[in-house]
Short mmCIF file of C-alpha atoms and ligand atoms in Angstrom, two decimals:
data_model
loop_
_atom_site.label_atom_id
_atom_site.label_comp_id
_atom_site.label_asym_id
_atom_site.label_seq_id
_atom_site.Cartn_x
_atom_site.Cartn_y
_atom_site.Cartn_z
CA MET A 1 -0.99 -1.33 -8.92
CA ASP A 2 0.78 -1.70 -5.73
CA SER A 3 -0.92 -1.08 -2.65
CA ILE A 4 0.73 0.36 0.25
CA THR A 5 -0.09 -1.83 3.10
CA ASN A 6 1.37 -3.09 6.41
CA PHE A 7 2.63 0.27 7.54
CA SER A 8 2.32 1.10 11.13
CA LEU A 9 1.71 4.30 12.56
CA THR A 10 4.55 3.82 15.03
CA GLU A 11 7.85 3.60 13.33
CA SER A 12 10.14 0.98 15.15
CA GLN A 13 12.83 0.62 12.44
CA ALA A 14 16.00 2.32 12.18
CA PRO A 15 15.97 6.09 10.93
CA LEU A 16 16.66 6.72 7.22
CA LYS A 17 18.93 9.05 5.40
CA VAL A 18 16.80 10.79 2.76
CA LEU A 19 17.95 13.43 0.24
CA PHE A 20 14.67 15.29 -0.82
CA ALA A 21 15.42 16.75 -4.24
CA THR A 22 13.01 19.42 -5.53
CA SER A 23 12.87 22.49 -7.69
CA GLU A 24 10.60 24.45 -5.33
CA ALA A 25 9.73 24.58 -1.62
CA GLN A 26 7.46 26.78 0.42
CA PRO A 27 8.27 29.22 1.87
CA LEU A 28 11.48 29.62 -0.09
CA ILE A 29 9.92 29.59 -3.55
CA LYS A 30 6.56 28.48 -4.91
CA THR A 31 4.67 28.07 -8.12
CA GLY A 32 2.28 25.46 -7.28
CA GLY A 33 1.49 22.23 -5.20
CA LEU A 34 5.04 20.75 -5.56
CA ALA A 35 6.21 23.76 -3.23
CA ASP A 36 3.53 22.96 -0.63
CA VAL A 37 4.63 19.23 -0.31
CA SER A 38 8.29 19.99 -0.42
CA GLY A 39 7.77 22.62 2.40
CA SER A 40 5.61 20.39 4.70
CA LEU A 41 6.46 16.62 4.14
CA PRO A 42 10.16 17.05 5.18
CA PRO A 43 9.41 18.64 8.41
CA VAL A 44 7.12 15.65 9.34
CA LEU A 45 9.70 13.23 8.35
CA ARG A 46 12.22 14.84 10.37
CA HIS A 47 9.80 14.82 13.39
CA LEU A 48 9.71 11.13 12.72
CA ASN A 49 13.41 11.10 13.54
CA HIS A 50 14.73 10.51 9.93
CA ASP A 51 17.69 12.36 8.84
CA ILE A 52 16.25 14.25 5.93
CA ARG A 53 17.93 16.89 4.02
CA LEU A 54 16.68 19.14 1.18
CA ILE A 55 18.44 20.11 -1.96
CA LEU A 56 17.22 22.91 -4.40
CA PRO A 57 18.83 25.18 -7.02
CA ALA A 58 20.06 28.47 -5.48
CA TYR A 59 17.51 30.84 -7.09
CA PRO A 60 18.07 34.49 -5.86
CA GLU A 61 14.81 34.49 -3.66
CA VAL A 62 15.80 31.17 -2.00
CA VAL A 63 19.17 32.33 -1.12
CA GLU A 64 17.59 35.52 0.38
CA LYS A 65 15.28 33.74 2.45
CA ALA A 66 17.82 31.01 3.41
CA ILE A 67 20.48 33.28 4.77
CA PRO A 68 22.89 32.42 6.66
CA LEU A 69 24.45 30.08 4.20
CA LYS A 70 27.99 28.79 3.91
CA GLU A 71 29.83 27.45 0.98
CA VAL A 72 30.66 23.86 1.87
CA ALA A 73 31.95 22.52 -1.53
CA THR A 74 32.87 23.29 -5.02
CA LEU A 75 31.65 20.59 -7.51
CA TYR A 76 33.16 19.91 -10.94
CA LEU A 77 30.24 18.32 -12.85
CA SER A 78 30.47 16.56 -16.21
CA GLY A 79 28.66 18.52 -19.03
CA HIS A 80 29.35 21.93 -17.41
CA SER A 81 32.53 23.86 -17.81
CA GLU A 82 32.18 26.01 -14.89
CA PRO A 83 32.71 24.91 -11.22
CA VAL A 84 29.41 25.00 -9.15
CA ARG A 85 29.15 25.78 -5.48
CA LEU A 86 27.29 23.99 -2.91
CA LEU A 87 25.75 26.22 -0.18
CA SER A 88 24.54 25.00 3.08
CA GLY A 89 22.06 26.40 5.45
CA VAL A 90 18.91 25.29 7.51
CA PHE A 91 15.32 24.61 6.42
CA SER A 92 12.25 24.77 8.73
CA GLY A 93 14.34 25.06 11.82
CA ASN A 94 16.24 21.75 11.94
CA ILE A 95 16.59 20.34 8.52
CA PRO A 96 19.95 20.83 6.52
CA LEU A 97 19.37 22.53 3.22
CA TYR A 98 21.57 22.43 0.25
CA LEU A 99 21.71 24.82 -2.53
CA VAL A 100 23.26 24.19 -5.88
CA ASP A 101 24.73 27.66 -6.83
CA ALA A 102 25.44 28.03 -10.63
CA PRO A 103 24.85 31.71 -11.11
CA GLY A 104 24.83 31.71 -14.93
CA LEU A 105 21.86 29.21 -14.70
CA PHE A 106 19.90 30.03 -11.68
CA ASP A 107 20.59 33.72 -10.72
CA ARG A 108 17.47 34.95 -12.08
CA LEU A 109 14.43 36.56 -10.43
CA GLY A 110 10.89 35.51 -10.87
CA ASN A 111 9.42 32.15 -11.87
CA PRO A 112 11.87 29.30 -11.70
CA TYR A 113 10.75 27.60 -15.10
CA VAL A 114 9.42 30.49 -17.02
CA GLY A 115 11.01 33.81 -18.19
CA PRO A 116 9.14 37.11 -18.07
CA ASP A 117 7.94 36.70 -21.73
CA GLY A 118 5.77 33.74 -20.42
CA HIS A 119 7.99 31.18 -22.29
CA ASP A 120 10.26 28.37 -20.67
CA TRP A 121 13.65 29.54 -20.05
CA PRO A 122 15.64 28.45 -23.25
CA ASP A 123 18.31 26.74 -21.18
CA ASN A 124 15.98 24.77 -18.79
CA ALA A 125 17.50 21.49 -20.06
CA GLN A 126 21.08 22.70 -18.92
CA ARG A 127 19.61 24.23 -15.62
CA PHE A 128 18.10 21.22 -14.40
CA ALA A 129 20.67 18.72 -15.84
CA LEU A 130 23.24 20.54 -13.73
CA PHE A 131 20.83 20.39 -10.77
CA CYS A 132 20.57 16.57 -11.29
CA ARG A 133 24.31 16.06 -11.42
CA ALA A 134 24.81 17.85 -8.39
CA ILE A 135 22.16 15.68 -6.61
CA VAL A 136 23.91 12.65 -7.99
CA ALA A 137 27.19 13.94 -6.57
CA MET A 138 25.40 14.20 -3.03
CA ALA A 139 23.93 10.76 -3.73
CA LEU A 140 27.23 9.11 -4.20
CA ASN A 141 28.90 11.04 -1.38
CA GLN A 142 31.24 12.89 -3.66
CA ALA A 143 30.15 16.41 -2.51
CA GLY A 144 32.50 16.50 0.46
CA GLN A 145 29.71 16.08 3.11
CA ASN A 146 30.65 12.85 4.45
CA TRP A 147 27.17 11.81 4.21
CA GLN A 148 25.44 9.34 1.86
CA PRO A 149 21.75 9.10 1.87
CA ASP A 150 19.79 5.76 1.82
CA ILE A 151 17.32 7.14 -0.58
CA ILE A 152 17.00 10.08 -3.03
CA HIS A 153 13.34 11.27 -3.21
CA CYS A 154 12.95 12.96 -6.59
CA ASN A 155 10.04 15.10 -7.42
CA ASP A 156 8.78 15.93 -11.09
CA TRP A 157 10.73 16.23 -14.27
CA GLN A 158 13.41 18.73 -13.09
CA THR A 159 14.93 15.73 -11.05
CA GLY A 160 14.20 13.10 -13.60
CA LEU A 161 17.55 12.50 -14.77
CA VAL A 162 18.78 11.43 -11.25
CA PRO A 163 17.53 7.76 -11.16
CA ALA A 164 18.95 7.43 -14.81
CA LEU A 165 22.29 8.79 -14.11
CA LEU A 166 22.55 6.70 -10.74
CA HIS A 167 21.39 3.68 -12.12
CA HIS A 168 24.67 2.01 -13.11
CA GLU A 169 26.42 3.08 -9.96
CA GLY A 170 27.52 0.23 -7.67
CA ASN A 171 27.22 2.02 -4.56
CA ARG A 172 23.98 4.02 -5.25
CA PRO A 173 21.23 4.97 -2.77
CA ALA A 174 17.73 3.76 -3.67
CA THR A 175 15.47 6.33 -5.57
CA LEU A 176 11.83 7.21 -5.33
CA PHE A 177 10.36 9.24 -8.09
CA THR A 178 7.18 11.24 -7.19
CA ILE A 179 4.86 12.44 -10.07
CA HIS A 180 3.17 15.73 -9.06
CA ASN A 181 1.94 16.28 -12.59
CA LEU A 182 2.61 14.12 -15.58
CA ALA A 183 1.70 16.84 -17.90
CA TYR A 184 4.96 18.44 -17.49
CA GLN A 185 7.78 16.25 -18.83
CA GLY A 186 10.79 18.33 -19.73
CA LEU A 187 11.02 17.43 -23.39
CA PHE A 188 14.06 18.67 -25.33
CA ASP A 189 15.42 17.79 -28.85
CA ARG A 190 18.03 15.36 -29.59
CA THR A 191 20.83 17.81 -29.96
CA THR A 192 20.25 18.85 -26.30
CA PHE A 193 20.82 15.20 -25.32
CA GLN A 194 24.20 15.45 -26.90
CA LYS A 195 24.92 18.88 -25.56
CA LEU A 196 24.25 17.76 -21.98
CA GLN A 197 26.82 15.04 -22.63
CA LEU A 198 24.70 12.38 -21.04
CA PRO A 199 25.74 8.77 -21.35
CA SER A 200 24.96 7.52 -24.96
CA GLU A 201 23.31 4.19 -23.91
CA LEU A 202 20.55 6.51 -22.17
CA TRP A 203 19.36 7.39 -25.75
CA SER A 204 17.10 4.50 -26.30
CA HIS A 205 13.50 3.70 -26.08
CA ASP A 206 13.99 1.92 -22.94
CA GLY A 207 15.97 4.99 -21.44
CA LEU A 208 15.43 8.79 -21.94
CA GLU A 209 14.26 8.76 -25.56
CA PHE A 210 10.50 9.59 -26.19
CA HIS A 211 9.51 9.94 -29.84
CA GLY A 212 12.78 11.20 -30.97
CA LYS A 213 13.08 13.59 -28.02
CA LEU A 214 14.94 13.74 -24.74
CA SER A 215 12.44 13.24 -21.89
CA PHE A 216 13.71 14.10 -18.38
CA ILE A 217 10.50 12.63 -16.78
CA LYS A 218 11.32 9.21 -18.34
CA GLY A 219 14.45 9.20 -16.38
CA GLY A 220 12.35 8.93 -13.24
CA LEU A 221 9.67 6.70 -14.61
CA ALA A 222 11.87 4.09 -16.35
CA PHE A 223 14.73 4.07 -13.70
CA ALA A 224 13.50 4.86 -10.29
CA ASP A 225 13.22 1.83 -7.78
CA ARG A 226 9.72 3.19 -6.86
CA LEU A 227 7.25 5.45 -8.46
CA ASN A 228 4.27 7.31 -6.82
CA THR A 229 1.82 9.93 -7.52
CA VAL A 230 0.10 12.14 -5.19
CA SER A 231 -3.39 10.36 -5.08
CA PRO A 232 -4.42 6.71 -5.60
CA THR A 233 -6.99 7.74 -8.17
CA TYR A 234 -4.34 9.60 -10.37
CA ALA A 235 -2.05 6.61 -10.02
CA HIS A 236 -4.60 4.61 -11.76
CA GLU A 237 -5.50 7.47 -14.25
CA ILE A 238 -2.12 7.89 -15.46
CA CYS A 239 -1.97 4.18 -16.71
CA SER A 240 -4.81 4.94 -19.31
CA THR A 241 -4.52 6.59 -22.64
CA GLU A 242 -6.64 9.53 -21.57
CA PHE A 243 -4.27 10.69 -18.83
CA GLY A 244 -0.87 9.14 -19.78
CA TYR A 245 0.34 11.30 -22.56
CA GLY A 246 1.78 8.35 -24.32
CA LEU A 247 3.77 7.33 -21.20
CA GLU A 248 0.81 4.83 -19.94
CA GLY A 249 2.47 1.89 -21.59
CA LEU A 250 5.71 2.36 -19.52
CA LEU A 251 3.64 3.12 -16.33
CA ARG A 252 1.68 -0.02 -16.97
CA HIS A 253 4.81 -1.93 -17.21
CA ARG A 254 5.93 -0.50 -14.01
CA ASP A 255 2.47 -1.10 -12.34
CA ASP A 256 3.96 -3.23 -9.49
CA ARG A 257 6.41 -0.34 -8.50
CA LEU A 258 3.64 2.49 -8.84
CA SER A 259 1.51 3.67 -6.04
CA GLY A 260 -0.46 6.78 -4.81
CA ILE A 261 -0.03 8.67 -1.57
CA LEU A 262 -2.42 11.65 -0.86
CA ASN A 263 -0.76 14.73 -0.07
CA GLY A 264 -1.42 16.11 3.36
CA ILE A 265 -1.65 19.82 4.14
CA ASP A 266 0.20 22.01 6.51
CA TYR A 267 -2.26 22.11 9.66
CA GLN A 268 -0.36 25.02 11.12
CA TYR A 269 -0.27 27.30 8.13
CA TRP A 270 -3.81 26.41 6.94
CA ASN A 271 -5.67 26.74 10.23
CA PRO A 272 -8.75 28.86 10.36
CA ALA A 273 -8.47 29.10 14.15
CA ALA A 274 -5.12 30.93 14.09
CA ASP A 275 -4.62 32.22 10.43
CA ALA A 276 -2.68 35.53 10.67
CA TYR A 277 -3.93 36.40 7.13
CA ILE A 278 -7.74 36.29 7.98
CA HIS A 279 -9.89 38.79 9.64
CA GLN A 280 -11.73 36.45 12.05
CA TYR A 281 -10.53 33.14 13.28
CA PHE A 282 -13.14 30.32 13.37
CA ASP A 283 -13.32 26.54 13.94
CA SER A 284 -15.90 23.90 13.63
CA ASN A 285 -17.24 24.84 16.85
CA SER A 286 -17.73 28.36 15.90
CA PHE A 287 -18.67 28.17 12.17
CA GLU A 288 -20.91 31.10 12.27
CA LEU A 289 -17.77 33.53 12.66
CA LYS A 290 -16.90 32.55 9.25
CA GLN A 291 -19.60 35.09 7.96
CA THR A 292 -17.31 38.02 9.08
CA ASN A 293 -14.56 36.71 6.71
CA LYS A 294 -17.20 36.73 3.77
CA LEU A 295 -18.11 40.33 4.51
CA GLN A 296 -14.39 41.37 4.62
CA LEU A 297 -13.62 39.42 1.51
CA GLN A 298 -16.52 40.93 -0.34
CA LYS A 299 -15.13 44.26 0.49
CA GLU A 300 -11.54 43.50 -0.47
CA MET A 301 -12.81 42.07 -3.87
CA GLY A 302 -15.18 45.14 -4.47
CA LEU A 303 -18.16 42.85 -4.22
CA PRO A 304 -21.28 44.21 -2.41
CA GLN A 305 -21.16 43.21 1.30
CA ASP A 306 -24.18 40.84 1.87
CA LYS A 307 -23.93 37.96 4.36
CA SER A 308 -26.78 36.19 2.51
CA ALA A 309 -25.07 36.14 -0.92
CA PHE A 310 -23.98 32.64 -1.99
CA LEU A 311 -20.19 33.31 -2.74
CA LEU A 312 -18.07 30.83 -4.89
CA GLY A 313 -14.37 31.27 -4.62
CA TYR A 314 -11.43 30.03 -6.91
CA ILE A 315 -7.80 30.09 -6.52
CA GLY A 316 -5.29 28.55 -9.01
CA ARG A 317 -3.17 28.69 -12.02
CA LEU A 318 -5.39 29.90 -14.94
CA VAL A 319 -4.75 27.00 -17.41
CA GLU A 320 -6.97 24.40 -19.12
CA GLN A 321 -6.19 21.90 -16.66
CA LYS A 322 -8.08 23.57 -14.13
CA GLY A 323 -11.25 23.86 -16.23
CA ILE A 324 -11.15 27.67 -16.38
CA ASP A 325 -12.89 27.79 -19.75
CA LEU A 326 -15.84 25.92 -18.21
CA ILE A 327 -16.14 28.58 -15.47
CA LEU A 328 -15.70 31.15 -18.19
CA GLU A 329 -18.52 29.60 -20.28
CA LEU A 330 -20.77 29.54 -17.17
CA LEU A 331 -20.26 33.10 -15.95
CA PRO A 332 -23.10 34.68 -18.08
CA LYS A 333 -25.43 32.16 -16.44
CA LEU A 334 -24.05 32.49 -12.94
CA ALA A 335 -24.35 36.37 -13.22
CA GLN A 336 -28.28 35.70 -13.94
CA VAL A 337 -28.42 33.94 -10.30
CA GLU A 338 -29.79 36.27 -7.87
CA ASN A 339 -27.48 36.79 -4.88
CA LEU A 340 -24.66 34.76 -6.08
CA GLN A 341 -21.15 36.22 -6.37
CA VAL A 342 -17.85 34.83 -7.63
CA ALA A 343 -14.28 35.78 -6.26
CA MET A 344 -11.30 34.49 -8.18
CA LEU A 345 -7.47 34.71 -7.69
CA GLY A 346 -5.10 33.31 -10.34
CA SER A 347 -2.59 33.95 -13.01
CA GLY A 348 -1.72 31.86 -16.09
CA LEU A 349 -2.66 32.06 -19.83
CA PRO A 350 -2.87 35.51 -21.04
CA GLN A 351 -6.32 34.58 -22.98
CA PHE A 352 -7.80 33.59 -19.65
CA GLU A 353 -6.46 36.42 -17.67
CA GLU A 354 -8.12 38.64 -20.12
CA ALA A 355 -11.33 37.00 -20.61
CA LEU A 356 -11.83 36.93 -16.73
CA SER A 357 -10.85 40.42 -16.40
CA ASP A 358 -13.36 41.52 -19.09
CA ALA A 359 -15.98 39.35 -17.38
CA SER A 360 -15.34 41.16 -14.03
CA GLU A 361 -16.09 44.47 -15.63
CA ARG A 362 -19.11 43.05 -17.47
CA TYR A 363 -20.50 41.42 -14.24
CA LEU A 364 -19.54 44.26 -11.92
CA GLY A 365 -20.71 43.40 -8.44
CA LYS A 366 -21.29 39.77 -9.24
CA MET A 367 -18.03 38.64 -10.22
CA ALA A 368 -14.36 39.76 -9.08
CA ILE A 369 -11.03 38.71 -10.00
CA HIS A 370 -7.47 39.45 -8.80
CA ILE A 371 -4.90 38.59 -11.53
CA GLY A 372 -1.55 37.64 -9.91
CA TYR A 373 -0.11 35.46 -7.23
CA ASN A 374 -1.26 36.43 -3.58
CA GLU A 375 -0.77 34.03 -0.81
CA GLN A 376 -2.43 35.97 1.76
CA LEU A 377 -5.45 36.61 -0.46
CA ALA A 378 -5.60 32.97 -1.10
CA HIS A 379 -6.03 32.44 2.69
CA ARG A 380 -8.94 35.14 2.82
CA ILE A 381 -10.70 33.43 -0.07
CA GLU A 382 -10.63 30.14 1.49
CA ALA A 383 -11.94 31.66 4.67
CA GLY A 384 -14.51 33.83 3.19
CA SER A 385 -16.20 31.76 0.47
CA ASP A 386 -19.23 29.43 0.80
CA CYS A 387 -18.08 27.18 -1.90
CA PHE A 388 -14.93 26.59 -3.75
CA LEU A 389 -14.93 25.82 -7.54
CA MET A 390 -12.34 23.13 -8.76
CA PRO A 391 -13.58 21.86 -12.10
CA SER A 392 -10.38 20.44 -13.20
CA ARG A 393 -9.87 18.19 -16.26
CA PHE A 394 -7.26 16.34 -14.30
CA GLU A 395 -5.94 16.84 -10.92
CA PRO A 396 -3.07 14.83 -9.43
CA CYS A 397 -4.05 15.65 -5.88
CA GLY A 398 -5.15 19.26 -5.57
CA LEU A 399 -4.54 21.14 -2.36
CA ASN A 400 -7.12 23.83 -2.59
CA GLN A 401 -10.05 21.54 -2.00
CA LEU A 402 -8.21 20.39 1.00
CA TYR A 403 -7.59 23.89 2.39
CA SER A 404 -11.42 24.65 1.49
CA LEU A 405 -12.51 21.62 3.50
CA ARG A 406 -10.40 22.67 6.48
CA TYR A 407 -11.92 26.41 6.06
CA GLY A 408 -15.55 25.00 5.88
CA THR A 409 -15.73 26.10 2.35
CA VAL A 410 -17.62 23.37 0.46
CA PRO A 411 -15.88 22.22 -2.48
CA ILE A 412 -17.48 21.72 -5.90
CA VAL A 413 -15.07 19.33 -7.90
CA ARG A 414 -14.94 17.10 -10.72
CA ARG A 415 -14.61 13.25 -10.01
CA THR A 416 -10.91 12.98 -11.11
CA GLY A 417 -7.50 12.34 -9.37
CA GLY A 418 -7.16 13.63 -5.83
CA LEU A 419 -10.46 15.45 -6.07
CA ALA A 420 -12.18 12.11 -6.37
CA ASP A 421 -10.35 10.75 -3.40
CA THR A 422 -10.96 13.54 -1.03
CA VAL A 423 -14.40 14.94 -1.67
CA ILE A 424 -17.65 13.01 -0.97
CA ASP A 425 -20.52 13.94 -3.02
CA VAL A 426 -23.85 15.03 -1.35
CA THR A 427 -26.32 12.15 -2.06
CA PRO A 428 -29.34 10.89 0.00
CA GLN A 429 -27.01 8.06 1.24
CA SER A 430 -23.96 10.26 2.04
CA LEU A 431 -26.14 12.70 3.95
CA LEU A 432 -27.78 9.84 5.87
CA ASP A 433 -24.35 8.39 6.95
CA THR A 434 -23.02 12.02 7.44
CA SER A 435 -19.86 11.35 5.27
CA ALA A 436 -20.82 14.18 2.63
CA THR A 437 -18.36 16.99 2.06
CA GLY A 438 -18.99 18.64 -1.26
CA PHE A 439 -20.49 18.43 -4.73
CA VAL A 440 -18.98 16.25 -7.12
CA PHE A 441 -19.53 15.98 -11.08
CA ASP A 442 -18.29 13.54 -13.69
CA HIS A 443 -17.96 15.06 -17.15
CA PRO A 444 -15.68 18.01 -17.79
CA THR A 445 -18.32 20.17 -19.53
CA ALA A 446 -19.99 23.48 -18.55
CA PRO A 447 -23.49 21.75 -18.08
CA ALA A 448 -22.14 19.20 -15.75
CA LEU A 449 -20.51 21.86 -13.72
CA TRP A 450 -23.64 23.82 -13.68
CA GLU A 451 -25.67 20.93 -12.48
CA ALA A 452 -23.29 20.65 -9.47
CA ILE A 453 -23.58 24.49 -8.82
CA GLU A 454 -27.25 24.20 -8.99
CA ARG A 455 -27.27 21.31 -6.36
CA ALA A 456 -25.11 23.55 -4.07
CA ILE A 457 -27.23 26.48 -4.49
CA GLU A 458 -30.45 24.53 -3.59
CA PHE A 459 -28.70 22.96 -0.46
CA TYR A 460 -27.50 26.33 0.66
CA HIS A 461 -31.03 27.58 0.78
CA ARG A 462 -32.25 24.79 2.98
CA PRO A 463 -32.31 25.50 6.79
CA ALA A 464 -28.93 26.69 7.69
CA SER A 465 -28.08 23.77 9.87
CA TRP A 466 -27.96 21.53 6.80
CA TRP A 467 -25.09 23.62 5.23
CA GLN A 468 -23.34 23.99 8.65
CA LYS A 469 -23.54 20.22 9.00
CA LEU A 470 -22.06 19.67 5.42
CA ALA A 471 -19.26 22.30 5.96
CA ILE A 472 -18.32 21.03 9.54
CA THR A 473 -18.19 17.41 8.29
CA GLY A 474 -15.42 18.74 5.91
CA MET A 475 -13.64 20.71 8.57
CA ARG A 476 -13.33 17.71 10.76
CA ARG A 477 -11.89 15.44 8.05
CA ASP A 478 -8.18 14.74 8.82
CA PHE A 479 -5.80 15.46 5.89
CA SER A 480 -2.78 16.15 8.08
CA TRP A 481 0.58 14.92 7.00
CA PRO A 482 1.55 12.20 9.44
CA ASN A 483 -0.31 9.40 7.88
CA SER A 484 1.03 10.30 4.50
CA ALA A 485 4.45 10.72 5.76
CA ILE A 486 4.49 7.23 7.27
CA GLN A 487 3.11 5.83 3.93
CA TYR A 488 6.23 7.49 2.31
CA VAL A 489 8.64 5.99 4.82
CA ASP A 490 7.09 2.47 4.03
CA LEU A 491 7.78 3.28 0.26
CA TYR A 492 11.31 4.45 0.99
CA ARG A 493 12.02 1.12 2.67
CA LYS A 494 10.51 -0.93 -0.16
CA ALA A 495 12.77 0.93 -2.56
CA ILE A 496 15.84 0.30 -0.65
CA LEU A 497 14.93 -3.49 -0.18
CA SER A 498 14.06 -4.15 -4.05
CA PRO A 499 16.28 -2.08 -6.53
CA THR A 500 14.85 -1.89 -10.10
CA PRO A 501 16.75 -4.14 -12.57
CA ASN A 502 18.56 -2.13 -15.39
CA PRO A 503 15.58 -1.39 -17.83
CA ILE A 504 18.07 -0.93 -20.80
CA LYS A 505 18.51 -4.28 -22.71
P1 ADP B 601 -1.07 22.93 -9.00
O1 ADP B 601 0.06 22.48 -8.24
O2 ADP B 601 -1.57 22.13 -10.17
O3 ADP B 601 -0.97 24.38 -9.47
P2 ADP B 601 -2.50 22.48 -6.34
O4 ADP B 601 -3.75 22.71 -6.11
O5 ADP B 601 -1.77 21.22 -6.20
O6 ADP B 601 -2.28 22.93 -7.95
O7 ADP B 601 -1.66 23.56 -5.70
C1 ADP B 601 -1.76 24.95 -6.03
C2 ADP B 601 -1.14 25.83 -4.81
O8 ADP B 601 -0.59 27.05 -5.30
C3 ADP B 601 -2.14 25.95 -3.62
O9 ADP B 601 -1.40 26.16 -2.53
C4 ADP B 601 -2.87 27.40 -4.19
O10 ADP B 601 -3.33 27.96 -3.17
C5 ADP B 601 -1.50 27.97 -4.68
N1 ADP B 601 -1.92 29.10 -5.54
C6 ADP B 601 -2.17 28.81 -6.93
N2 ADP B 601 -2.31 29.97 -7.54
C7 ADP B 601 -2.29 30.91 -6.79
C8 ADP B 601 -2.30 32.44 -6.70
N3 ADP B 601 -2.67 33.00 -7.78
N4 ADP B 601 -2.40 33.15 -5.56
C9 ADP B 601 -1.86 32.30 -4.44
N5 ADP B 601 -1.77 30.90 -4.25
C10 ADP B 601 -1.93 30.40 -5.44
#
């Protein structure tokens, strides 16, 4: 595994030209952590003086929020009969934004990947292949912008074809491919490969073929000059059979170009001392004010208002990855615990949504759930809960445990991926050296999660100063972006200096 070393906190080298390619970016459009990263890393890189530009598909929500936009080019892209418009605007005050406008493919409201029936859009391969080809045109300075990036920063499978399509180009920029979640790979059948008119040499075991299917993510994994994931532990984990989805061989093969960089969080947007969505501001010097947020959250969620209740929060996608089944299994037991409450927010698999809604009726006054996506309520759950549950089976980085730490909400997490890298378990030793920030368990089972919750309950009932100290230690940990952004710059430079040899024999 490549370790990221030798980066200095003061950047002395020449600024880089970076094209940041992503299928979602907060506040324009968001389904998960990728949007948080795409919304907060580029502004920090801009602040470090790099010429960073963002490129996204022109979904209607994005167009609406990004106005004013102007049409700056018409692109004729292979594999697509219709010309595509390139729109240009500004992101986050001073970052050039490009939107790929192909109305037939992107002009749809709602989730960018999934239709109203809950299934992937049937033409996702066409949609994101076109997006990749537009990125390639920008990369090669063929989009009429008189600007060629030094590096393309690709994110997840939706941009996976970019390194593969660029690879044989003589005058190409370097490529970095960031894996935010290896579970989503962009797999399609072979006829789709033909329909997309991808170069035939890419249909090979060393190229995009994966067990007879077209794999978008392999384009990034096999061809990018550098690979990274969003935490060091996840970078190790994906090289194993347990977490690698059959791609572990390729990842091990590319081990010398693979590293992990922890995501930062946006310290302005997630700041309990100035969060417009919460009822009462607080910080590590006024921790006791957090109680007001607890009372307000209880009211909002229909739970009895009681300062002394032990309130467990959850926010996130309701999918197996997040260990929702473990929480469900424990709910009957949690409902028996005197003065314990659970407040949840999420949407996802219908069976989980239904089971949690049923449970909230069964355990009225003990457990409440809001099904749906609600950015503001997410802030209030972070501000009002005592503990945050994150029993994920795997977690590339995880953001909610970082928000929780910042809001003095002690995380209860499984020791995996970014959770293992960011939460320090309460042990006699970590209490002694005052490094403890949460409760960590090993096995993805309900009894293991229960044991961690029991430890938290027991700790909560010790003298209040113990809990305060634990929560405040978390609040004072630094997970801001600049540190991680500098590691990205280091990686960009490494990618530029040592291109990947052609993997296709
Ligand atoms: P993932 O990307 O796997 O979904 P992360 O923890 O990396 O998980 O990021 C999830 C992001 O999405 C966080 O910012 C979280 O607060 C937010 N989020 C997820 N579900 C919801 C929801 N139902 N309402 C509001 N925010 C949500």
